[in-house]
C-alpha atoms as an extended CHARMM CRD file, in Angstrom:
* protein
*
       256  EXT
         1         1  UNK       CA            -31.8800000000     -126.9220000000      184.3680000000  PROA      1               0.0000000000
         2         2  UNK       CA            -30.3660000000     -123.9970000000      186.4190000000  PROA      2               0.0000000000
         3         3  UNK       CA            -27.8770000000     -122.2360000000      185.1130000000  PROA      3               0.0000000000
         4         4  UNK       CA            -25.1890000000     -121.6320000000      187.1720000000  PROA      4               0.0000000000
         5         5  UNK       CA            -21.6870000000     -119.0860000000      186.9890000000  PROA      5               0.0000000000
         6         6  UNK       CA            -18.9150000000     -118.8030000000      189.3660000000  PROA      6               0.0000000000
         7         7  UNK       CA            -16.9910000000     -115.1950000000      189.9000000000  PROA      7               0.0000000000
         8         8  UNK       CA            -14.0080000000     -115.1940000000      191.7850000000  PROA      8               0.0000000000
         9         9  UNK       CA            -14.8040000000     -117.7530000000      194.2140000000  PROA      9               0.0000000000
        10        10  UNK       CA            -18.9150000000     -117.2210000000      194.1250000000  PROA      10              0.0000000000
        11        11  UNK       CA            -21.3430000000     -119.0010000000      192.6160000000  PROA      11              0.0000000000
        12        12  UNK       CA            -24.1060000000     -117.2300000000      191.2680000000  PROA      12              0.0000000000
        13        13  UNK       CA            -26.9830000000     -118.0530000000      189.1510000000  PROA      13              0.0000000000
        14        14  UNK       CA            -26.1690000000     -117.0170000000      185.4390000000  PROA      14              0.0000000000
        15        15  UNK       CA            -29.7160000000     -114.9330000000      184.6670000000  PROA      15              0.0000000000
        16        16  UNK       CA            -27.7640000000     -112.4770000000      187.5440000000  PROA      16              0.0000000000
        17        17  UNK       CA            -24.3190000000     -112.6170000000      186.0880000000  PROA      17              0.0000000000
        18        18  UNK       CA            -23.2560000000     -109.4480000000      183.8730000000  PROA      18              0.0000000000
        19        19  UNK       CA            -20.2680000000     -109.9610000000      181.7570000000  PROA      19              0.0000000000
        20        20  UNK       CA            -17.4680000000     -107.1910000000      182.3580000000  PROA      20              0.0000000000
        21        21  UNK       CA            -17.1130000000     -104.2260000000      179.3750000000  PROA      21              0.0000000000
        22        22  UNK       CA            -13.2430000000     -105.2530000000      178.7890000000  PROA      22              0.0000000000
        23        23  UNK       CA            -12.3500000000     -108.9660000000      178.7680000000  PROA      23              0.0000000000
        24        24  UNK       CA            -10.5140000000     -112.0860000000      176.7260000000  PROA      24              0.0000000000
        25        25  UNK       CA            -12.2600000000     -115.3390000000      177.0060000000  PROA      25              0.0000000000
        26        26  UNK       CA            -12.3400000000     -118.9260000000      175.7390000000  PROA      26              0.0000000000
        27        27  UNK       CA            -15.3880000000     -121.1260000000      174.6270000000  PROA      27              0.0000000000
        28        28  UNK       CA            -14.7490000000     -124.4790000000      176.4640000000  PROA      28              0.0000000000
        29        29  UNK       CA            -16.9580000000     -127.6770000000      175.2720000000  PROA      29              0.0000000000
        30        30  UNK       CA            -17.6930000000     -130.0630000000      177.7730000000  PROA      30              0.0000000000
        31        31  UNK       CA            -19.1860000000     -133.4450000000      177.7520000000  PROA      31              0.0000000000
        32        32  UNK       CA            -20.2240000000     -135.4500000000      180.3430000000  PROA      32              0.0000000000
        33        33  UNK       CA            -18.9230000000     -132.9720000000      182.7150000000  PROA      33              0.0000000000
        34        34  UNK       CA            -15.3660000000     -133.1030000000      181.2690000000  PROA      34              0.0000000000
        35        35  UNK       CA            -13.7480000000     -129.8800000000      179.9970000000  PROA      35              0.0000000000
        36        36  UNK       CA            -11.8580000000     -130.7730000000      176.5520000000  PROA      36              0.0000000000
        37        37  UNK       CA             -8.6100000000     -128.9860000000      175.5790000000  PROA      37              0.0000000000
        38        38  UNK       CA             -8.1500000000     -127.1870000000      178.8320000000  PROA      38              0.0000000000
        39        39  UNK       CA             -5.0400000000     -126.6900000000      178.8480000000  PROA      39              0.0000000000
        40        40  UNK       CA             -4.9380000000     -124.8750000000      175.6950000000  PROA      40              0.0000000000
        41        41  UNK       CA             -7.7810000000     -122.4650000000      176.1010000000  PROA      41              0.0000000000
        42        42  UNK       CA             -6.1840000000     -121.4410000000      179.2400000000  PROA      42              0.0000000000
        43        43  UNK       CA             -2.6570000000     -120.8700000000      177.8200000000  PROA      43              0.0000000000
        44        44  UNK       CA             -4.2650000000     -119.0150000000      174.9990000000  PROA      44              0.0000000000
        45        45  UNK       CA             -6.1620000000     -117.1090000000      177.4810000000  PROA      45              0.0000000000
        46        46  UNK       CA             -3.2870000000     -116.4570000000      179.6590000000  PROA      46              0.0000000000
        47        47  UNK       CA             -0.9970000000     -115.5770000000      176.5240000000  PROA      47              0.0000000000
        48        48  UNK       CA             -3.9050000000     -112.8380000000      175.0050000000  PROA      48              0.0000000000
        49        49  UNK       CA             -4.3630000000     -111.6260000000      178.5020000000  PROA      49              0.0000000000
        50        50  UNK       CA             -0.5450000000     -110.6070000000      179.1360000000  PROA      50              0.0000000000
        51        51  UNK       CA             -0.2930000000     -108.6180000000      175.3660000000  PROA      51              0.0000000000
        52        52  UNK       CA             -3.4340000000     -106.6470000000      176.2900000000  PROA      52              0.0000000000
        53        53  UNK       CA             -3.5380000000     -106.1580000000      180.1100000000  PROA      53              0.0000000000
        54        54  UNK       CA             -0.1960000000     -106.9690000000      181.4790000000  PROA      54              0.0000000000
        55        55  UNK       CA             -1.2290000000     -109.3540000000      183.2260000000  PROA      55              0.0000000000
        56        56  UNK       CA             -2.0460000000     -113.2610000000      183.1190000000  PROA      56              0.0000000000
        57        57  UNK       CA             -4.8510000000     -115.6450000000      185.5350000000  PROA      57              0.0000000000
        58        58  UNK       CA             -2.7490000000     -117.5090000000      187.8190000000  PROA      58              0.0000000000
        59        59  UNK       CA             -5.3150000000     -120.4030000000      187.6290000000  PROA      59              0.0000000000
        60        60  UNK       CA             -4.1000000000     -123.6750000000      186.5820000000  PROA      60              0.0000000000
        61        61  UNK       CA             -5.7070000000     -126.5750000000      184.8200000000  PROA      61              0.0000000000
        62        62  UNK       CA             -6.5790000000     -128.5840000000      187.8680000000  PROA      62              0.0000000000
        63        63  UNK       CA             -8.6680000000     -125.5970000000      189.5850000000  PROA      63              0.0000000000
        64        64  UNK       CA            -10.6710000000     -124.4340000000      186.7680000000  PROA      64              0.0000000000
        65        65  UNK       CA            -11.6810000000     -128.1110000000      185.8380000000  PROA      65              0.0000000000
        66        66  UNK       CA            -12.8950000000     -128.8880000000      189.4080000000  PROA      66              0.0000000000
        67        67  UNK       CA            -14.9130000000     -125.2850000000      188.6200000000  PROA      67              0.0000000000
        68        68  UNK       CA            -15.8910000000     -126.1570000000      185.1830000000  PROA      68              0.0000000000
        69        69  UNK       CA            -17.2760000000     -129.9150000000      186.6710000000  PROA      69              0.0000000000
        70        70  UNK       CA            -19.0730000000     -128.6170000000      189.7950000000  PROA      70              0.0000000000
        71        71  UNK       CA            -20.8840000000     -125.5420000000      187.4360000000  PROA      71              0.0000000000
        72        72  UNK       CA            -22.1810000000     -128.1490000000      185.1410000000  PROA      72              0.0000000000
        73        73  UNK       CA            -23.4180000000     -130.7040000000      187.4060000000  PROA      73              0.0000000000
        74        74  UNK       CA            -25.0530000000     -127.8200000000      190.0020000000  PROA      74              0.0000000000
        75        75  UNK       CA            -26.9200000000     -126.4630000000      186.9180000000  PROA      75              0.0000000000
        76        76  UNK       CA            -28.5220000000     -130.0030000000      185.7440000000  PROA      76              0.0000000000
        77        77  UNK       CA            -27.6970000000     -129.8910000000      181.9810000000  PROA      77              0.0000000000
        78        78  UNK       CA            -27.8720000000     -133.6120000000      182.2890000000  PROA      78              0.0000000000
        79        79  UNK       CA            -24.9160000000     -136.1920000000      180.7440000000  PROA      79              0.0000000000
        80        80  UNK       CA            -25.8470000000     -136.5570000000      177.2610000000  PROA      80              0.0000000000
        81        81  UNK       CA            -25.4280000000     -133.3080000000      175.7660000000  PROA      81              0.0000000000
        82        82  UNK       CA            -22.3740000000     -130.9850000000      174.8470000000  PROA      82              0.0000000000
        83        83  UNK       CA            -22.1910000000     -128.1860000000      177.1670000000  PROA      83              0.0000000000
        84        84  UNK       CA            -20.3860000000     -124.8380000000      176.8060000000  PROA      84              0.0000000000
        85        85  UNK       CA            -18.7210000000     -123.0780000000      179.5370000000  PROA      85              0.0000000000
        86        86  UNK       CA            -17.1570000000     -119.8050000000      179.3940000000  PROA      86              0.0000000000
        87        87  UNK       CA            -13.9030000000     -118.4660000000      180.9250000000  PROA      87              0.0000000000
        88        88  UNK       CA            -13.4970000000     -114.9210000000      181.1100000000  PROA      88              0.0000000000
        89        89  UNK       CA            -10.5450000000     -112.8180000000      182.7860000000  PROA      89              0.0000000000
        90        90  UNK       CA            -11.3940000000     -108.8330000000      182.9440000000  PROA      90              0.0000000000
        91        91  UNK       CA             -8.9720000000     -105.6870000000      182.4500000000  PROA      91              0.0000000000
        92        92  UNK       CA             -9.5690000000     -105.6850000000      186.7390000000  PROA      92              0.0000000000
        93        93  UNK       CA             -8.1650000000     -109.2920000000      187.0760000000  PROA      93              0.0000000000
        94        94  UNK       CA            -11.3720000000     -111.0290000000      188.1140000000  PROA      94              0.0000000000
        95        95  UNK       CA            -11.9850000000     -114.3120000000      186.8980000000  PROA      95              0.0000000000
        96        96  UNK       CA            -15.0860000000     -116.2250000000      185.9420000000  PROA      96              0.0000000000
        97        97  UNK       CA            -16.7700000000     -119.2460000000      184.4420000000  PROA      97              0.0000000000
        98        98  UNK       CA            -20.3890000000     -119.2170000000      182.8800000000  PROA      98              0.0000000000
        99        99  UNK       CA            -22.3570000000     -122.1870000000      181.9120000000  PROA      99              0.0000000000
       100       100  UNK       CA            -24.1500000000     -122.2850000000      179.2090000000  PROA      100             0.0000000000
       101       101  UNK       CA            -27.5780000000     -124.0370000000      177.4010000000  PROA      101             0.0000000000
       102       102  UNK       CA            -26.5470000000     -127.0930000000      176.4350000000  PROA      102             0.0000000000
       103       103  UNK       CA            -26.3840000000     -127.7510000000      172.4990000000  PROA      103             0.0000000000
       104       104  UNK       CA            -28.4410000000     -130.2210000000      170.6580000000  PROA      104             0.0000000000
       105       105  UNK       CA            -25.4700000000     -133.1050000000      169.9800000000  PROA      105             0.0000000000
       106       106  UNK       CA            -23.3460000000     -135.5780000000      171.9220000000  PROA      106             0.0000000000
       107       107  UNK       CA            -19.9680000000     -134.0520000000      171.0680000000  PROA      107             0.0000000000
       108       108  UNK       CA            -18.7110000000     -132.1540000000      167.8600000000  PROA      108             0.0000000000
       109       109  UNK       CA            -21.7450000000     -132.1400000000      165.3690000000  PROA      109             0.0000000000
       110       110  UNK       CA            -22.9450000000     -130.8600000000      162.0380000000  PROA      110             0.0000000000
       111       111  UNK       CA            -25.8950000000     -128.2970000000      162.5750000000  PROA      111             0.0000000000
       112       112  UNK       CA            -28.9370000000     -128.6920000000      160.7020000000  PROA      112             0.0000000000
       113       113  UNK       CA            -29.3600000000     -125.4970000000      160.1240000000  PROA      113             0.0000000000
       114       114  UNK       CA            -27.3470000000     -124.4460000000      156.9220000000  PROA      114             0.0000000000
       115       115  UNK       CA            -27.1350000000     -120.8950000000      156.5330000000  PROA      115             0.0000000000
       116       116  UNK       CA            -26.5040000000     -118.2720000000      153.8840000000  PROA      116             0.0000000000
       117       117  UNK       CA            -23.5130000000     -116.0260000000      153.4420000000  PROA      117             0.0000000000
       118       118  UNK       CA            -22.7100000000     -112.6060000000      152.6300000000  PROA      118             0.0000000000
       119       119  UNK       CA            -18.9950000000     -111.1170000000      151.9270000000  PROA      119             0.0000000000
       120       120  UNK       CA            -18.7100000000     -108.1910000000      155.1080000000  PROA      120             0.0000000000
       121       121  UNK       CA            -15.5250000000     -105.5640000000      154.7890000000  PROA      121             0.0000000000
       122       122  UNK       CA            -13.8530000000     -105.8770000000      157.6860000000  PROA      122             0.0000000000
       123       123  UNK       CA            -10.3400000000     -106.0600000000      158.9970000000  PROA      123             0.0000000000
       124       124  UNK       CA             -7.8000000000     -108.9290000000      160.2660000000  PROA      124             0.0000000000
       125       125  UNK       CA             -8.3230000000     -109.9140000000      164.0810000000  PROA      125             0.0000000000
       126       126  UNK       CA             -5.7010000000     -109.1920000000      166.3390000000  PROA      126             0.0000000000
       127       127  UNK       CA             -6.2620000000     -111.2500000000      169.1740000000  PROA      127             0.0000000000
       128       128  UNK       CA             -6.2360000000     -115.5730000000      168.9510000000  PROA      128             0.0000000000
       129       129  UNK       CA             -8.7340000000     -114.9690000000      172.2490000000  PROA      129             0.0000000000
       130       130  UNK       CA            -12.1710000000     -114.0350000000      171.5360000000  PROA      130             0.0000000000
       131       131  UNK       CA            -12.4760000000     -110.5130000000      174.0330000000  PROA      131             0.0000000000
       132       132  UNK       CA            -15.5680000000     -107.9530000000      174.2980000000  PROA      132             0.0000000000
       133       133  UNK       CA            -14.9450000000     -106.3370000000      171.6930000000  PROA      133             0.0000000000
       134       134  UNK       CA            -14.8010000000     -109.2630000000      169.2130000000  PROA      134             0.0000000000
       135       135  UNK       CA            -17.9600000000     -110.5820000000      170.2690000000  PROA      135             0.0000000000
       136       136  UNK       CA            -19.6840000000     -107.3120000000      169.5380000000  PROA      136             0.0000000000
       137       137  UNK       CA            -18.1010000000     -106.9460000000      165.9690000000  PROA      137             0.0000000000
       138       138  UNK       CA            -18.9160000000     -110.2600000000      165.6670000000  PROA      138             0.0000000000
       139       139  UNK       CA            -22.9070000000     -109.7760000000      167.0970000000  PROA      139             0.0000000000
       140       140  UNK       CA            -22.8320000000     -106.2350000000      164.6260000000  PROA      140             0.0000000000
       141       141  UNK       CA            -21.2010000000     -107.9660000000      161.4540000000  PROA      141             0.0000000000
       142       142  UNK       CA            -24.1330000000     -110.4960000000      161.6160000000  PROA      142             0.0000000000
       143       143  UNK       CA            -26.7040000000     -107.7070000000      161.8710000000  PROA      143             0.0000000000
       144       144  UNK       CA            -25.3090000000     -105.8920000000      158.9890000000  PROA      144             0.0000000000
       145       145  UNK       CA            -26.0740000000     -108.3930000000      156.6890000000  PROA      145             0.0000000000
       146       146  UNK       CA            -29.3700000000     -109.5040000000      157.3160000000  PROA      146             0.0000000000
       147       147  UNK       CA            -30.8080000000     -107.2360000000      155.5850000000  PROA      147             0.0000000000
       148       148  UNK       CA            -29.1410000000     -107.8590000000      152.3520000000  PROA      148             0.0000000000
       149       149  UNK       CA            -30.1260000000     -111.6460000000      152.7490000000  PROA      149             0.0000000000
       150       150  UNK       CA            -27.5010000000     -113.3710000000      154.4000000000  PROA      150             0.0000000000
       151       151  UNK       CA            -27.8630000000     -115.5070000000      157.9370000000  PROA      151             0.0000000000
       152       152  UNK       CA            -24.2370000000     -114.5900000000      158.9860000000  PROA      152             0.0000000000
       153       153  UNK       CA            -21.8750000000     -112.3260000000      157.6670000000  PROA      153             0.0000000000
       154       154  UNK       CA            -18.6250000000     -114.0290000000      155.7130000000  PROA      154             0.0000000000
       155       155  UNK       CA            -15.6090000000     -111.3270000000      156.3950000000  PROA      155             0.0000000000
       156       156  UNK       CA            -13.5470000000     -110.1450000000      153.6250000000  PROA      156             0.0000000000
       157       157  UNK       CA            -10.6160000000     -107.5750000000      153.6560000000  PROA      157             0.0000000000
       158       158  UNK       CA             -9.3490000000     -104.8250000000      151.7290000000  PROA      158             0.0000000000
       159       159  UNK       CA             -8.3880000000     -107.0560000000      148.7430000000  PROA      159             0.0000000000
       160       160  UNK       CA            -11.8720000000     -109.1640000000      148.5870000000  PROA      160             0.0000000000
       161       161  UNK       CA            -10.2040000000     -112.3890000000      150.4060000000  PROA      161             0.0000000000
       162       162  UNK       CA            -11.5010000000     -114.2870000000      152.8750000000  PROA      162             0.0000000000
       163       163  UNK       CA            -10.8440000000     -113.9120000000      156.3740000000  PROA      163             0.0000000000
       164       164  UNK       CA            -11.1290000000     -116.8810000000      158.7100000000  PROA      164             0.0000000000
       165       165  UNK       CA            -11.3450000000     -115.9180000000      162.4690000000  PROA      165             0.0000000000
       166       166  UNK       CA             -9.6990000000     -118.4360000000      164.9330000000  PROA      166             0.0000000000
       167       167  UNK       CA            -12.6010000000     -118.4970000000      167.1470000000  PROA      167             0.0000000000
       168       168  UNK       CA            -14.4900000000     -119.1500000000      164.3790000000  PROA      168             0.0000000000
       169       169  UNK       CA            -12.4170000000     -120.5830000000      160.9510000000  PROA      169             0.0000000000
       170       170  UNK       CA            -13.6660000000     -120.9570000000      157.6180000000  PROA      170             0.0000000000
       171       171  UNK       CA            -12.7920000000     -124.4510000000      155.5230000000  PROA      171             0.0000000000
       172       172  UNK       CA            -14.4140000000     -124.6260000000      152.0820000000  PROA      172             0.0000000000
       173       173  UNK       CA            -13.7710000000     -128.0690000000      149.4050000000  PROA      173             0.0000000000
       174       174  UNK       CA            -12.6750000000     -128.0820000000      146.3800000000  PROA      174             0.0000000000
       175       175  UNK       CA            -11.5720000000     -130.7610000000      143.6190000000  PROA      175             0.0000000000
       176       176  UNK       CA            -10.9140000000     -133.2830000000      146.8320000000  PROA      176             0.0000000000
       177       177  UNK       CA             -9.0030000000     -130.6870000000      149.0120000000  PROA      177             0.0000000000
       178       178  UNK       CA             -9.9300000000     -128.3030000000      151.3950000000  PROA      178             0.0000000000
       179       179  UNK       CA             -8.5790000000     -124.8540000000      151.8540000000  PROA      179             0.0000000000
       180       180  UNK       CA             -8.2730000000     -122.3170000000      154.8310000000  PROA      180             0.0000000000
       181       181  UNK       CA             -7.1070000000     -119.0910000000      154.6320000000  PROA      181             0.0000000000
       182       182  UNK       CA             -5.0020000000     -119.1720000000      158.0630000000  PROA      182             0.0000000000
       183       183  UNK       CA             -3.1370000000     -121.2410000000      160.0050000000  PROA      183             0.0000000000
       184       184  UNK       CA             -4.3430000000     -120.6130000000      163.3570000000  PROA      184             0.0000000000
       185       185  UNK       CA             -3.2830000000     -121.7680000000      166.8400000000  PROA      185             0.0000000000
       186       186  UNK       CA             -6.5240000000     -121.6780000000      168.5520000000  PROA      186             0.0000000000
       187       187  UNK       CA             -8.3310000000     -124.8360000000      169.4420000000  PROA      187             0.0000000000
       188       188  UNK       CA            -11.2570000000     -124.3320000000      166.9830000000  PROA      188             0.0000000000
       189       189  UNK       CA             -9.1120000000     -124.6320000000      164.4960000000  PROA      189             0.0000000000
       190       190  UNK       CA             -7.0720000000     -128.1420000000      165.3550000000  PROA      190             0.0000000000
       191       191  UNK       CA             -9.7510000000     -129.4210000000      165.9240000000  PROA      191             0.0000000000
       192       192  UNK       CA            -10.8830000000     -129.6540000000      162.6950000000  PROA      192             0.0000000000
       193       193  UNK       CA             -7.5030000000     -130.0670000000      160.9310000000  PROA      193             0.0000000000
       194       194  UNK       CA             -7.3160000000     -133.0150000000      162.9410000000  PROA      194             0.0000000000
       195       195  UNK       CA            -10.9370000000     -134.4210000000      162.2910000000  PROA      195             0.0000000000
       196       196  UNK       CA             -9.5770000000     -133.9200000000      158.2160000000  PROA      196             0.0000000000
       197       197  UNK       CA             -6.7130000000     -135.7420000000      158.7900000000  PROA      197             0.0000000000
       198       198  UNK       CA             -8.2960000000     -138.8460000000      160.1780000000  PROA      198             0.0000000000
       199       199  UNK       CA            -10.6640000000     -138.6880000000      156.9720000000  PROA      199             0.0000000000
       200       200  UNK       CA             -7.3160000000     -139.0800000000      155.3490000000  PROA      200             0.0000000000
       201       201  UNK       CA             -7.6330000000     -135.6100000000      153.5210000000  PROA      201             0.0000000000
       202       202  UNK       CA             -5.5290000000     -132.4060000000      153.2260000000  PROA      202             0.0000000000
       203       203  UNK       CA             -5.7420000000     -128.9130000000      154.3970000000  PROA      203             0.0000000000
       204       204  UNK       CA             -4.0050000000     -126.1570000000      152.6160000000  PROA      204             0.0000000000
       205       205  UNK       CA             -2.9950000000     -122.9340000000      153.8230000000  PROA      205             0.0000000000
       206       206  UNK       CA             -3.7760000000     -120.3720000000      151.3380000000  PROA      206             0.0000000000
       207       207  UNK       CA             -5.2720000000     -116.8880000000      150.0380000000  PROA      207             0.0000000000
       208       208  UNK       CA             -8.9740000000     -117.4500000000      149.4360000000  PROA      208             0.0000000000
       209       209  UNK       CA            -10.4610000000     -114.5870000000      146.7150000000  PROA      209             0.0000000000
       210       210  UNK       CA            -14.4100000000     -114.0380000000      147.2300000000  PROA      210             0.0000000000
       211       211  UNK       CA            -14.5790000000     -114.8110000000      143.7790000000  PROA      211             0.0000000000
       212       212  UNK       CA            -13.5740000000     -118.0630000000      144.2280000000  PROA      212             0.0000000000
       213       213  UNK       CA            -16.4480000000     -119.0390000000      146.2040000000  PROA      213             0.0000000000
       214       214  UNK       CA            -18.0910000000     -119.1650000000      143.1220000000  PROA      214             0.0000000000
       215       215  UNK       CA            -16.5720000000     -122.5550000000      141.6770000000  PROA      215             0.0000000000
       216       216  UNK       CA            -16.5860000000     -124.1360000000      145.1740000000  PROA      216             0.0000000000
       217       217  UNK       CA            -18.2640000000     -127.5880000000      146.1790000000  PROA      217             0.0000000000
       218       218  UNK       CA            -18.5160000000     -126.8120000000      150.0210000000  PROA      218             0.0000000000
       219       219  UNK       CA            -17.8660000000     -124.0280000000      152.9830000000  PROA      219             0.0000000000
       220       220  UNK       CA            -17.9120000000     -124.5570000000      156.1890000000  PROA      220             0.0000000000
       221       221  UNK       CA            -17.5680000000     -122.5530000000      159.5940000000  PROA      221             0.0000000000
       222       222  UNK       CA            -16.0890000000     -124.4330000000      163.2390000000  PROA      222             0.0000000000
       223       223  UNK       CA            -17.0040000000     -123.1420000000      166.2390000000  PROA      223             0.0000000000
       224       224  UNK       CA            -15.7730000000     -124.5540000000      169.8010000000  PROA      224             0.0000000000
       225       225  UNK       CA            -19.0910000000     -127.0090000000      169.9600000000  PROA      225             0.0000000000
       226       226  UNK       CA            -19.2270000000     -128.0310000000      166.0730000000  PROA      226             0.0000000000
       227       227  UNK       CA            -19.4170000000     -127.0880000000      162.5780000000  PROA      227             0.0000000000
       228       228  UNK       CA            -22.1050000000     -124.8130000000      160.3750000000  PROA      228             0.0000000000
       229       229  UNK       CA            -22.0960000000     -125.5990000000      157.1620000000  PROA      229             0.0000000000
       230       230  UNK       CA            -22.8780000000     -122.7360000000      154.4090000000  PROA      230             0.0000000000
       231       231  UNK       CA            -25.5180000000     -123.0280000000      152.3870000000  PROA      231             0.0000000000
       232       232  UNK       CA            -25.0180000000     -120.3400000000      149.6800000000  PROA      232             0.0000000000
       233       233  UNK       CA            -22.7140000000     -117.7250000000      149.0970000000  PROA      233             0.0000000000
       234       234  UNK       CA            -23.9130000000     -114.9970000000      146.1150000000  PROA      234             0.0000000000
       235       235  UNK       CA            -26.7130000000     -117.3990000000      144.7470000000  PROA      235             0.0000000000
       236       236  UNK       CA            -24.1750000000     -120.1760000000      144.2440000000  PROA      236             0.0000000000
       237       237  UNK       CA            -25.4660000000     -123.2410000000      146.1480000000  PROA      237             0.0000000000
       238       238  UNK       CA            -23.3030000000     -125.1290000000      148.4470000000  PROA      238             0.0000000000
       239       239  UNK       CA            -22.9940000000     -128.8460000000      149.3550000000  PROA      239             0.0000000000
       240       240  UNK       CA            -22.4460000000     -130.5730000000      152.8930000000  PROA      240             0.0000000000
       241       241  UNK       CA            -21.6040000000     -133.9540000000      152.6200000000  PROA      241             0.0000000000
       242       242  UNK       CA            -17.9810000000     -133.7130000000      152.9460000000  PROA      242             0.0000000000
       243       243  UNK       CA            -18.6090000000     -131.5570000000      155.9180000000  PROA      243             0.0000000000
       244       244  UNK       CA            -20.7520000000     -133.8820000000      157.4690000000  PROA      244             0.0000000000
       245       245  UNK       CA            -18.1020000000     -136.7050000000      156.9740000000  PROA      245             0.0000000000
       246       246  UNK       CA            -15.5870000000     -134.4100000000      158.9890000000  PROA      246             0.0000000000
       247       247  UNK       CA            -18.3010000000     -133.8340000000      161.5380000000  PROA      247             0.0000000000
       248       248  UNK       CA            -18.5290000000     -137.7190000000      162.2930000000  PROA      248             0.0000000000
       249       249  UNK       CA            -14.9420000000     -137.7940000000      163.4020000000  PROA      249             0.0000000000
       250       250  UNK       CA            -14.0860000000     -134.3890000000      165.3200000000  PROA      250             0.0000000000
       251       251  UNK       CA            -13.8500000000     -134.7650000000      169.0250000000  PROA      251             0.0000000000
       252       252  UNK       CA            -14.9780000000     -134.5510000000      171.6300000000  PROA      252             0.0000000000
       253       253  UNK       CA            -17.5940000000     -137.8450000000      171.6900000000  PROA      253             0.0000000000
       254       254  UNK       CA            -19.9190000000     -139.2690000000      173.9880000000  PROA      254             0.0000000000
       255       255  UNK       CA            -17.6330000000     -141.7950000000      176.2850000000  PROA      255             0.0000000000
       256       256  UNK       CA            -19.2930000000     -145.1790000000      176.3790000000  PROA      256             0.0000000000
């Protein structure tokens, strides 16, 4: 495995790339070489890009998946796994894609690993895009907790309700429904509104008090490459078989 990125035309090995201070990006999943929901991420990209720098990538979705394939086969992840790529644009217009270590499923998965949750103050995002600055509150909201004994930190505003990122959206089940505080337009989250609708369930749209995390059968958390599921929130113990059912169904999936 060798690790590859490309910058503007160059491609370098990823150990040497350095991010830029001030971007937006996308998290693409690829399997098998094959970058899903391109189009999207880009247009999202290209959307967050013009509100906060004026400006937009002029690549389109033929280019960066001719990158996206050569990067992944140059660095040798192999064809079974789910790779993610990155796609950054800076505030100086310079484009790039980073590969990646490849994940531990074929596809969309449930992670083992269940972690715990603790309620974090912090305010609304701003941005659909994930940009340097989200990924450090992100990285510090983490950290903050850990020491009060959560894994990962589970945001909360002003009025103790939960907020779901779109990079990163919260789902939790309840009395054979599930609930999300936000309807977002990223890709994490169609993803898995899709993946619920093929189990033939619902998703509704509404405020989601802290408290109520209390009565709750199951929480969950979607990323671009799969789902975590929560394992406790405030000493109340979660389940994750409904999660897991979801898990079976979201795409991508291996092509046979």
């Amino acid at each position: 495995m060798r690790l590859l990125a490309w910058v503007d035309g160059q491609v370098v090995e990823a150990s040497k790339f350095r991010a830029p201070n001030i971007y937006v990006m996308q998290r693409i999943h690829t399997l098998q070489s094959v970058p899903y929901n391109l189009e999207d991420h880009i247009e999202i990209m290209r959307r967050e890009s013009e509100r906060l720098f004026g400006f937009a990538s002029v690549i389109g979705v033929t280019d960066a998946q001719r990158i996206i394939r050569r990067l992944v086969d140059l660095s040798r992840v192999g064809g079974v796994l789910s790779v993610p790529v990155v796609m950054r644009l800076d505030s100086r217009a310079s484009l790039s894609f980073e590969v990646e270590k490849p994940t531990y499923g074929s596809g969309a998965y449930l992670r083992a690993k269940r972690d715990v949750a603790y309620p974090l103050r912090r305010d609304m995002p701003t941005s659909v895009a994930q940009t340097s600055v989200s990924v450090a509150l992100d990285t510090m909201s983490d950290c903050e907790v850990q020491h009060l004994g959560g894994n990962v930190a589970l945001w909360v505003d002003a009025q103790e309700r939960i907020i779901s990122r779109p990079w990163l959206p919260v789902f939790v089940y309840f009395k054979g429904n599930w609930f999300t505080p936000t309807d977002h337009s990223s890709v994490e989250y169609r993803v898995v509104v899709d993946a619920i609708h093929k189990i033939g369930q619902k998703v509704y749209v509404r405020d989601i008090p802290v408290s109520a995390l209390e009565i709750v059968d199951e929480l969950f958390v979607a990323d671009i490459m799969g789902l975590t599921s929560i394992a406790s929130i405030n000493k109340h113990r979660l389940l994750s078989s409904k999660t897991n059912r979801i898990a079976t169904v979201m795409e991508p999936k291996i092509l046979e």
